Short mmCIF file of C-alpha atoms and ligand atoms in Angstrom, two decimals:
data_model
loop_
_atom_site.label_atom_id
_atom_site.label_comp_id
_atom_site.label_asym_id
_atom_site.label_seq_id
_atom_site.Cartn_x
_atom_site.Cartn_y
_atom_site.Cartn_z
CA MET A 12 -45.03 14.00 -17.13
CA TYR A 13 -43.88 12.10 -20.23
CA GLU A 14 -44.05 8.47 -21.28
CA VAL A 15 -40.94 7.56 -23.27
CA GLU A 16 -39.05 4.55 -24.56
CA ILE A 17 -35.34 4.30 -23.71
CA LYS A 18 -33.30 3.93 -26.90
CA ARG A 19 -29.85 3.12 -25.53
CA LEU A 20 -27.39 3.95 -22.71
CA ASP A 21 -25.11 6.98 -22.83
CA ASP A 22 -21.43 6.87 -21.79
CA GLN A 23 -22.40 7.43 -18.15
CA GLY A 24 -24.89 4.55 -18.12
CA ARG A 25 -27.96 6.83 -18.27
CA GLY A 26 -30.90 5.91 -20.46
CA ILE A 27 -31.36 8.03 -23.57
CA ALA A 28 -34.85 9.05 -24.67
CA PHE A 29 -36.20 11.89 -26.79
CA ILE A 30 -38.76 14.35 -25.48
CA GLU A 31 -40.07 16.78 -28.08
CA ASN A 32 -37.04 15.84 -30.21
CA LYS A 33 -34.57 16.83 -27.48
CA ILE A 34 -32.13 14.26 -26.12
CA THR A 35 -33.01 13.42 -22.52
CA PHE A 36 -30.75 11.53 -20.12
CA ILE A 37 -32.61 9.46 -17.55
CA LYS A 38 -30.85 7.78 -14.65
CA ASN A 39 -31.72 4.18 -13.73
CA ALA A 40 -33.40 3.51 -17.08
CA LEU A 41 -32.35 0.70 -19.43
CA PRO A 42 -32.72 0.26 -23.20
CA HIS A 43 -36.19 -0.85 -24.39
CA GLU A 44 -37.79 0.17 -21.10
CA VAL A 45 -40.87 2.35 -21.25
CA VAL A 46 -40.95 4.82 -18.37
CA GLU A 47 -43.08 7.63 -17.13
CA CYS A 48 -40.65 10.41 -16.28
CA LYS A 49 -40.39 14.03 -15.29
CA ILE A 50 -37.82 16.54 -16.49
CA THR A 51 -35.55 17.67 -13.67
CA LYS A 52 -33.34 20.03 -15.71
CA LYS A 53 -33.71 21.68 -19.11
CA THR A 54 -30.80 23.14 -21.06
CA LYS A 55 -30.64 24.33 -24.69
CA LYS A 56 -29.08 21.06 -25.82
CA TYR A 57 -30.48 18.37 -23.52
CA ASN A 58 -32.84 17.51 -20.66
CA LEU A 59 -32.20 15.49 -17.53
CA GLY A 60 -35.06 13.28 -16.45
CA GLU A 61 -36.11 11.10 -13.53
CA VAL A 62 -38.21 7.94 -13.66
CA ILE A 63 -41.58 8.17 -11.93
CA GLU A 64 -42.85 4.74 -12.97
CA TYR A 65 -41.61 1.81 -15.04
CA LYS A 66 -44.34 0.87 -17.57
CA LYS A 67 -42.20 -1.85 -19.17
CA LYS A 68 -38.96 -3.18 -17.68
CA ASN A 69 -35.90 -4.60 -19.43
CA GLN A 70 -35.58 -8.32 -18.60
CA LYS A 71 -31.91 -7.78 -17.80
CA ARG A 72 -32.71 -5.35 -14.99
CA VAL A 73 -31.57 -6.49 -11.53
CA ASP A 74 -32.21 -4.91 -8.15
CA ALA A 75 -29.36 -2.66 -7.05
CA LYS A 76 -27.82 -3.77 -3.74
CA CYS A 77 -26.99 -0.27 -2.61
CA PRO A 78 -29.88 1.68 -1.04
CA TYR A 79 -28.35 4.95 -2.29
CA PHE A 80 -28.05 3.75 -5.90
CA SER A 81 -30.66 6.01 -7.46
CA ILE A 82 -29.46 9.18 -5.69
CA CYS A 83 -25.68 8.86 -5.24
CA GLY A 84 -23.45 9.60 -8.22
CA GLY A 85 -20.93 6.87 -7.31
CA CYS A 86 -22.09 3.69 -9.01
CA SER A 87 -24.30 3.98 -12.04
CA LEU A 88 -24.52 0.40 -13.35
CA GLU A 89 -25.80 -1.53 -10.35
CA HIS A 90 -29.11 -2.20 -12.11
CA LEU A 91 -27.27 -4.52 -14.55
CA GLU A 92 -25.80 -8.00 -14.11
CA TYR A 93 -22.05 -7.74 -13.63
CA LEU A 94 -21.21 -9.30 -17.03
CA ASP A 95 -23.59 -6.86 -18.72
CA THR A 96 -21.72 -3.95 -17.12
CA LEU A 97 -18.54 -5.27 -18.80
CA GLU A 98 -20.31 -5.47 -22.15
CA PHE A 99 -21.49 -1.87 -21.66
CA LYS A 100 -17.89 -0.75 -20.97
CA LYS A 101 -16.51 -2.57 -23.99
CA GLU A 102 -19.12 -1.07 -26.31
CA LYS A 103 -18.53 2.38 -24.83
CA GLU A 104 -14.78 2.06 -25.42
CA LYS A 105 -15.35 0.92 -29.02
CA ARG A 106 -17.70 3.86 -29.72
CA ILE A 107 -15.15 6.36 -28.41
CA LEU A 108 -12.26 4.82 -30.39
CA GLU A 109 -14.26 4.59 -33.59
CA LYS A 110 -15.39 8.21 -33.33
CA GLU A 111 -11.68 9.18 -33.47
CA HIS A 112 -10.98 6.66 -36.30
CA ILE A 113 -8.53 4.69 -34.15
CA HIS A 114 -7.37 1.33 -35.54
CA TYR A 115 -7.47 -1.07 -32.61
CA PRO A 116 -7.21 -4.83 -32.16
CA GLU A 117 -9.78 -7.03 -30.34
CA ILE A 118 -10.43 -5.55 -26.89
CA GLN A 119 -9.71 -7.97 -24.04
CA VAL A 120 -11.66 -7.38 -20.84
CA ILE A 121 -10.25 -8.31 -17.43
CA GLU A 122 -13.01 -9.02 -14.93
CA ASN A 123 -12.96 -8.02 -11.29
CA GLU A 124 -13.23 -11.16 -9.14
CA ASN A 125 -14.81 -9.03 -6.39
CA PRO A 126 -17.02 -6.43 -8.07
CA TYR A 127 -18.41 -5.26 -4.70
CA PHE A 128 -16.43 -4.06 -1.66
CA TYR A 129 -13.19 -3.66 -3.61
CA ARG A 130 -12.19 0.03 -3.29
CA ASN A 131 -9.27 0.89 -1.00
CA LYS A 132 -10.17 4.59 -0.96
CA LEU A 133 -13.31 6.50 0.02
CA SER A 134 -13.67 10.27 -0.35
CA LEU A 135 -16.34 11.50 2.03
CA LYS A 136 -17.95 14.86 2.76
CA ILE A 137 -19.10 15.99 6.19
CA MET A 138 -21.86 18.59 6.47
CA ASN A 139 -23.53 19.59 9.72
CA GLY A 140 -22.19 16.42 11.32
CA ALA A 141 -23.60 14.08 8.63
CA ILE A 142 -21.09 11.90 6.72
CA GLY A 143 -21.62 10.82 3.15
CA PHE A 144 -21.43 11.66 -0.56
CA TYR A 145 -22.90 14.44 -2.61
CA GLU A 146 -26.02 13.61 -4.57
CA GLU A 147 -25.27 13.39 -8.27
CA ASN A 148 -24.80 16.84 -9.90
CA SER A 149 -25.46 18.68 -6.63
CA HIS A 150 -24.01 19.73 -3.28
CA THR A 151 -26.73 18.04 -1.29
CA LEU A 152 -25.23 15.48 1.06
CA ILE A 153 -26.56 11.92 1.29
CA SER A 154 -25.66 10.55 4.68
CA ILE A 155 -24.43 6.96 4.32
CA GLU A 156 -23.83 4.03 6.64
CA GLN A 157 -21.74 2.10 4.10
CA CYS A 158 -20.58 2.12 0.50
CA PHE A 159 -21.03 -1.13 -1.45
CA LEU A 160 -17.88 -0.45 -3.46
CA ALA A 161 -15.57 0.16 -0.47
CA ARG A 162 -13.60 -2.51 1.37
CA PRO A 163 -15.47 -3.52 4.56
CA CYS A 164 -12.79 -2.07 6.87
CA LEU A 165 -13.39 1.38 5.35
CA ASN A 166 -17.10 1.05 6.08
CA GLU A 167 -16.22 0.23 9.69
CA ALA A 168 -13.97 3.30 9.74
CA ILE A 169 -17.00 5.49 8.95
CA ASN A 170 -18.28 4.63 12.43
CA VAL A 171 -14.93 5.63 13.94
CA LEU A 172 -15.09 8.89 12.00
CA LYS A 173 -18.42 9.69 13.66
CA THR A 174 -16.66 9.69 17.07
CA PHE A 175 -14.31 12.50 15.90
CA ARG A 176 -17.31 14.87 15.99
CA ILE A 177 -16.39 16.82 12.87
CA THR A 178 -19.14 19.25 11.81
CA ASN A 179 -17.94 20.23 8.34
CA GLY A 180 -15.05 19.00 6.24
CA GLU A 181 -13.71 16.41 3.85
CA VAL A 182 -12.19 13.04 4.65
CA ILE A 183 -10.27 10.49 2.62
CA LEU A 184 -10.17 6.97 4.04
CA ARG A 185 -7.58 4.62 2.52
CA CYS A 186 -6.56 1.09 3.37
CA ASN A 187 -4.35 -1.77 2.31
CA THR A 188 -5.23 -5.45 1.80
CA ASN A 189 -4.37 -6.09 5.48
CA ASP A 190 -7.19 -3.69 6.42
CA GLU A 191 -4.79 -1.09 7.84
CA ILE A 192 -6.40 2.31 7.55
CA LEU A 193 -5.04 5.81 6.94
CA ILE A 194 -7.35 8.79 7.49
CA ALA A 195 -6.74 12.22 5.93
CA ILE A 196 -9.02 15.01 7.09
CA LYS A 197 -9.49 18.62 5.93
CA THR A 198 -11.52 20.69 8.35
CA LYS A 199 -11.52 23.93 10.35
CA ASP A 200 -13.09 22.11 13.31
CA SER A 201 -11.12 20.77 16.25
CA LEU A 202 -11.22 16.98 16.51
CA ILE A 203 -11.97 14.63 19.33
CA VAL A 204 -9.56 11.73 18.73
CA ASN A 205 -9.85 9.10 21.41
CA GLU A 206 -7.89 5.90 20.71
CA GLU A 207 -10.39 3.82 22.71
CA ASN A 208 -12.94 4.54 19.96
CA PHE A 209 -10.93 2.77 17.33
CA ALA A 210 -10.01 -0.44 19.05
CA SER A 211 -12.11 -2.38 16.49
CA VAL A 212 -10.21 -1.15 13.40
CA LYS A 213 -6.49 -0.94 12.55
CA ILE A 214 -5.81 2.76 12.13
CA VAL A 215 -2.15 3.35 11.19
CA GLY A 216 -2.35 7.11 10.82
CA ILE A 217 -4.46 10.25 10.97
CA VAL A 218 -3.49 13.35 8.98
CA LEU A 219 -5.29 16.57 9.82
CA ASN A 220 -4.91 19.44 7.33
CA ASP A 221 -1.64 17.90 6.03
CA GLN A 222 -0.19 17.41 9.57
CA CYS A 223 0.14 13.92 10.99
CA ILE A 224 -1.63 13.87 14.38
CA TYR A 225 -1.60 10.12 15.02
CA GLY A 226 0.59 7.21 13.88
CA GLN A 227 2.25 7.82 10.52
CA PRO A 228 1.18 9.73 7.36
CA TYR A 229 1.60 6.68 5.10
CA PHE A 230 0.75 3.00 4.79
CA TYR A 231 2.28 -0.01 3.07
CA GLU A 232 0.76 -2.29 0.46
CA ARG A 233 2.10 -5.55 -0.95
CA ILE A 234 1.04 -6.40 -4.50
CA HIS A 235 2.68 -8.48 -7.21
CA HIS A 236 5.59 -9.52 -4.92
CA LEU A 237 6.45 -5.87 -4.37
CA LEU A 238 6.14 -3.74 -1.24
CA PHE A 239 4.98 -0.14 -1.65
CA LYS A 240 5.08 2.75 0.78
CA ILE A 241 2.21 5.11 -0.03
CA SER A 242 1.92 8.56 1.53
CA TYR A 243 -1.49 10.02 2.33
CA ASP A 244 -1.34 12.37 -0.69
CA ALA A 245 0.27 9.96 -3.17
CA PHE A 246 -1.74 8.19 -5.85
CA PHE A 247 -2.28 4.45 -5.70
CA GLN A 248 -4.63 2.29 -7.81
CA VAL A 249 -7.99 2.00 -6.01
CA ASN A 250 -8.56 -1.68 -6.72
CA PRO A 251 -5.67 -3.86 -5.48
CA PHE A 252 -6.94 -7.07 -7.17
CA ILE A 253 -7.21 -5.49 -10.58
CA ALA A 254 -3.97 -3.56 -9.98
CA SER A 255 -2.13 -6.87 -9.57
CA HIS A 256 -3.47 -8.04 -12.97
CA LEU A 257 -2.45 -4.71 -14.49
CA PHE A 258 1.10 -5.01 -13.11
CA GLU A 259 1.32 -8.62 -14.41
CA GLU A 260 0.33 -7.43 -17.86
CA VAL A 261 2.91 -4.63 -17.79
CA GLU A 262 5.58 -7.13 -16.77
CA LYS A 263 4.53 -9.55 -19.55
CA ASN A 264 4.86 -6.83 -22.13
CA ILE A 265 8.44 -5.88 -21.42
CA SER A 266 11.31 -8.02 -22.45
CA SER A 267 14.93 -7.35 -21.45
CA THR A 268 15.35 -3.70 -22.15
CA ASN A 269 17.84 -0.92 -21.71
CA THR A 270 16.26 2.27 -20.51
CA VAL A 271 12.64 2.62 -19.44
CA LEU A 272 10.79 5.88 -18.83
CA ASP A 273 7.96 5.75 -16.28
CA LEU A 274 6.06 8.97 -16.92
CA TYR A 275 3.48 9.97 -14.26
CA SER A 276 5.01 7.39 -11.94
CA GLY A 277 3.16 7.93 -8.63
CA VAL A 278 5.04 5.95 -5.94
CA GLY A 279 6.94 4.18 -8.72
CA VAL A 280 4.92 1.00 -9.16
CA LEU A 281 5.38 0.44 -12.90
CA GLY A 282 9.10 1.29 -12.78
CA LEU A 283 9.51 -1.19 -9.93
CA VAL A 284 7.67 -3.85 -11.95
CA ALA A 285 10.04 -3.17 -14.89
CA SER A 286 13.27 -2.78 -12.96
CA LYS A 287 14.26 -6.47 -12.94
CA LYS A 288 14.21 -6.59 -16.76
CA ALA A 289 15.68 -3.15 -17.39
CA LYS A 290 19.17 -1.70 -17.16
CA LYS A 291 17.84 1.62 -16.01
CA VAL A 292 14.44 3.20 -15.18
CA ILE A 293 13.80 6.95 -15.01
CA SER A 294 10.53 7.95 -13.40
CA ILE A 295 8.87 11.37 -13.42
CA GLU A 296 6.18 12.46 -10.96
CA ILE A 297 4.84 15.84 -9.79
CA ILE A 298 3.88 15.05 -6.16
CA LYS A 299 6.86 15.35 -3.81
CA ASN A 300 5.74 12.74 -1.28
CA ALA A 301 5.11 10.25 -4.09
CA VAL A 302 8.68 10.74 -5.36
CA LEU A 303 10.04 10.30 -1.81
CA ASP A 304 7.93 7.12 -1.53
CA ASN A 305 9.39 5.94 -4.84
CA ILE A 306 12.93 6.43 -3.48
CA GLU A 307 11.97 4.44 -0.36
CA ASN A 308 10.25 1.77 -2.49
CA CYS A 309 13.45 1.25 -4.49
CA LYS A 310 15.25 0.48 -1.19
CA LEU A 311 12.44 -1.73 0.14
CA ASN A 312 12.46 -3.81 -3.05
CA LYS A 313 16.23 -3.73 -3.59
CA CYS A 314 15.95 -2.04 -6.97
CA ASN A 315 19.01 0.13 -7.48
CA ASN A 316 18.54 0.96 -11.16
CA ILE A 317 15.62 3.40 -10.74
CA TYR A 318 16.12 7.19 -10.86
CA PRO A 319 13.03 9.04 -9.57
CA VAL A 320 12.72 12.65 -10.74
CA LEU A 321 10.40 15.24 -9.17
CA GLY A 322 8.74 17.49 -11.73
CA ASP A 323 5.98 18.32 -14.14
CA ALA A 324 6.11 15.95 -17.12
CA LYS A 325 5.63 18.88 -19.50
CA THR A 326 8.77 20.74 -18.40
CA THR A 327 10.86 17.84 -17.10
CA LEU A 328 10.69 15.49 -20.06
CA PRO A 329 12.46 17.89 -22.50
CA LYS A 330 15.41 18.08 -20.07
CA ILE A 331 16.01 14.33 -20.02
CA LYS A 332 18.54 13.44 -22.70
CA GLU A 333 18.24 9.65 -22.84
CA ASP A 334 17.12 7.20 -25.48
CA PHE A 335 14.37 5.03 -24.11
CA ASP A 336 13.33 1.75 -25.62
CA THR A 337 10.15 1.44 -23.54
CA ILE A 338 7.97 4.23 -22.17
CA PHE A 339 5.11 3.86 -19.71
CA VAL A 340 2.57 6.65 -19.64
CA ASP A 341 -0.13 6.59 -16.99
CA PRO A 342 -1.42 10.17 -16.88
CA PRO A 343 -4.30 11.63 -14.86
CA ARG A 344 -7.70 11.98 -16.59
CA LYS A 345 -6.64 14.95 -18.69
CA GLY A 346 -4.21 12.70 -20.60
CA LEU A 347 -0.88 13.76 -22.11
CA ASP A 348 0.03 17.42 -22.42
CA LYS A 349 0.82 18.59 -25.97
CA ASN A 350 4.59 18.96 -25.32
CA SER A 351 4.99 15.45 -23.94
CA LEU A 352 2.91 14.00 -26.77
CA GLN A 353 5.14 15.70 -29.36
CA LEU A 354 8.28 14.45 -27.61
CA LEU A 355 6.90 10.89 -27.59
CA LEU A 356 6.15 11.13 -31.32
CA GLN A 357 9.66 12.42 -32.09
CA SER A 358 11.42 9.99 -29.75
CA LYS A 359 10.83 6.96 -32.02
CA THR A 360 10.79 4.80 -28.88
CA LYS A 361 10.16 1.18 -29.86
CA LYS A 362 7.35 0.53 -27.39
CA ILE A 363 4.89 2.65 -25.43
CA ILE A 364 2.58 1.17 -22.82
CA TYR A 365 -0.23 3.68 -22.32
CA ILE A 366 -2.45 3.17 -19.25
CA SER A 367 -5.46 5.41 -18.98
CA CYS A 368 -8.47 6.01 -16.75
CA ASP A 369 -10.19 8.29 -19.29
CA PRO A 370 -11.25 6.81 -22.64
CA PHE A 371 -11.84 10.24 -24.23
CA THR A 372 -8.35 11.67 -23.63
CA LEU A 373 -6.85 8.26 -24.43
CA ALA A 374 -8.59 8.28 -27.84
CA ARG A 375 -7.47 11.89 -28.41
CA ASP A 376 -3.82 10.94 -27.71
CA LEU A 377 -3.98 7.66 -29.67
CA LYS A 378 -5.24 9.58 -32.70
CA GLU A 379 -1.90 11.46 -32.74
CA LEU A 380 0.24 8.49 -31.74
CA GLN A 381 -1.16 6.19 -34.43
CA SER A 382 0.65 8.23 -37.11
CA VAL A 383 3.86 6.61 -35.83
CA TYR A 384 2.66 3.71 -33.67
CA GLU A 385 0.47 0.66 -34.17
CA ILE A 386 -1.80 -0.48 -31.35
CA LYS A 387 -0.83 -4.12 -30.81
CA LYS A 388 -2.88 -4.80 -27.72
CA PHE A 389 -5.93 -3.17 -26.13
CA MET A 390 -7.18 -4.27 -22.71
CA LEU A 391 -9.90 -3.03 -20.38
CA PHE A 392 -9.36 -3.66 -16.68
CA ASP A 393 -12.50 -3.44 -14.60
CA MET A 394 -10.82 -1.31 -11.96
CA PHE A 395 -14.01 0.62 -11.08
CA SER A 396 -16.74 -2.05 -11.11
CA TYR A 397 -20.38 -0.92 -11.22
CA THR A 398 -19.34 2.63 -12.14
CA TYR A 399 -19.17 3.80 -15.76
CA HIS A 400 -15.40 4.38 -15.50
CA VAL A 401 -12.87 2.21 -17.32
CA GLU A 402 -9.14 1.60 -17.06
CA SER A 403 -7.37 0.76 -20.33
CA LEU A 404 -3.95 -0.56 -21.21
CA CYS A 405 -2.61 -0.21 -24.76
CA VAL A 406 0.62 -1.62 -26.09
CA LEU A 407 1.93 0.52 -28.95
CA LYS A 408 4.77 -0.51 -31.25
CA LEU A 409 6.74 1.75 -33.56
CA LYS A 410 5.56 1.15 -37.16
C1 LIG B 502 -3.02 7.71 -12.80
S1 LIG B 502 -1.73 8.10 -11.71
C2 LIG B 502 -0.55 6.84 -12.11
C3 LIG B 502 0.51 6.57 -11.10
C4 LIG B 502 1.27 5.26 -11.24
N1 LIG B 502 1.65 4.97 -12.59
C5 LIG B 502 0.52 4.10 -10.61
O1 LIG B 502 0.09 3.21 -11.34
O2 LIG B 502 0.36 4.10 -9.38
C6 LIG B 502 -1.10 9.56 -12.40
C7 LIG B 502 0.07 10.17 -11.66
O3 LIG B 502 0.52 11.32 -12.39
C8 LIG B 502 0.89 12.34 -11.48
N2 LIG B 502 0.82 13.60 -12.24
C9 LIG B 502 -0.27 14.38 -12.49
N3 LIG B 502 0.07 15.42 -13.26
C10 LIG B 502 1.40 15.31 -13.52
C11 LIG B 502 2.32 16.06 -14.27
N4 LIG B 502 1.93 17.17 -14.90
N5 LIG B 502 3.59 15.67 -14.33
C12 LIG B 502 4.00 14.53 -13.68
N6 LIG B 502 3.17 13.77 -12.94
C13 LIG B 502 1.89 14.14 -12.86
C14 LIG B 502 -0.12 12.19 -10.36
O4 LIG B 502 0.35 12.78 -9.17
C15 LIG B 502 -0.24 10.66 -10.27
O5 LIG B 502 0.70 10.14 -9.37
#
């Protein structure tokens, strides 16, 4: 057992202390707290620790609402006031940018009006009939009754899921702002699906091992005056309130333009936002159903200047011989691939709007892009409240 003082928080919101000169990451420990802890894992470079007793508490500490807070890896900042979580995210972002010597303007932070019960997607595990999440850094399941980040209708859907009698598998629950729910299940078990059991919730579809077995394999969402069809395997932003602010900001930052490229387009949301101001939008996306949704979304929203292309950005972008004056990039966590980054640098496109859910790969890519581009705007959207994750939007202008 060790008594240590917490020096600061790491990028995942864990307290940092030093035990015998080795950095030790301790969950649920805040700066200036003195804790008695035990080491739960030792590696050559660091230790992981667990608090046994708080000897001195930080005055900013609040009680976490979620009973699974200290064991589940989902939300890591619930022991802070909401505004302090935003300060943590801003400081984290600054540290990462400064490490890569990025020149950035003042960072604007967009708050989440509903920092609890906001997520429209829950990824659950089922083991031996119990439904829940894995404990942090392990494959031990924590059975849960509800998640404090998920929209209430998804928590109700967990009860419906119990009636399916799945023993082992994985489930993704998604919903729209009308509380319509789509369930996607991967399991080798046979299901018991009895409609009477879900009279209390609005289930629009059930997909079992990529086959639709009830209703339809998609749902609709209306955000920012646009209607989106979203298939069970297509990406959509997990926080509809923050997504609407993000779309507004994208719209604000494009003036009348000729040709827009929407790289990593998902179901086409950013291209649809831009289409009224653009002559032409080309979107590129790797998931087939998302591209088909994009085609449908163009019809639903009467946008006939969008050209969705199915393909890997890395190999598709070099084949597109167009001059773009605005490019949106919204890649997955791994950021831009080297080929696409080089093409962006050579393209001399006037404006790039880079949206990212990973500050490390964003900083890596900005380091290259800043040789040709200046970062005019930097915003953090609190898309993933009470977790350590951040969503950023950068507006880059050709120097
Ligand atoms: C963060 S999402 C953004 C989607 C969209 N911009 C939105 O806001 O809904 C990233 C998207 O990139 C797609 N993607 C991942 N790897 C890709 C690749 N190599 N080439 C093209 N698209 C890819 C994913 O399927 C996903 O739809």
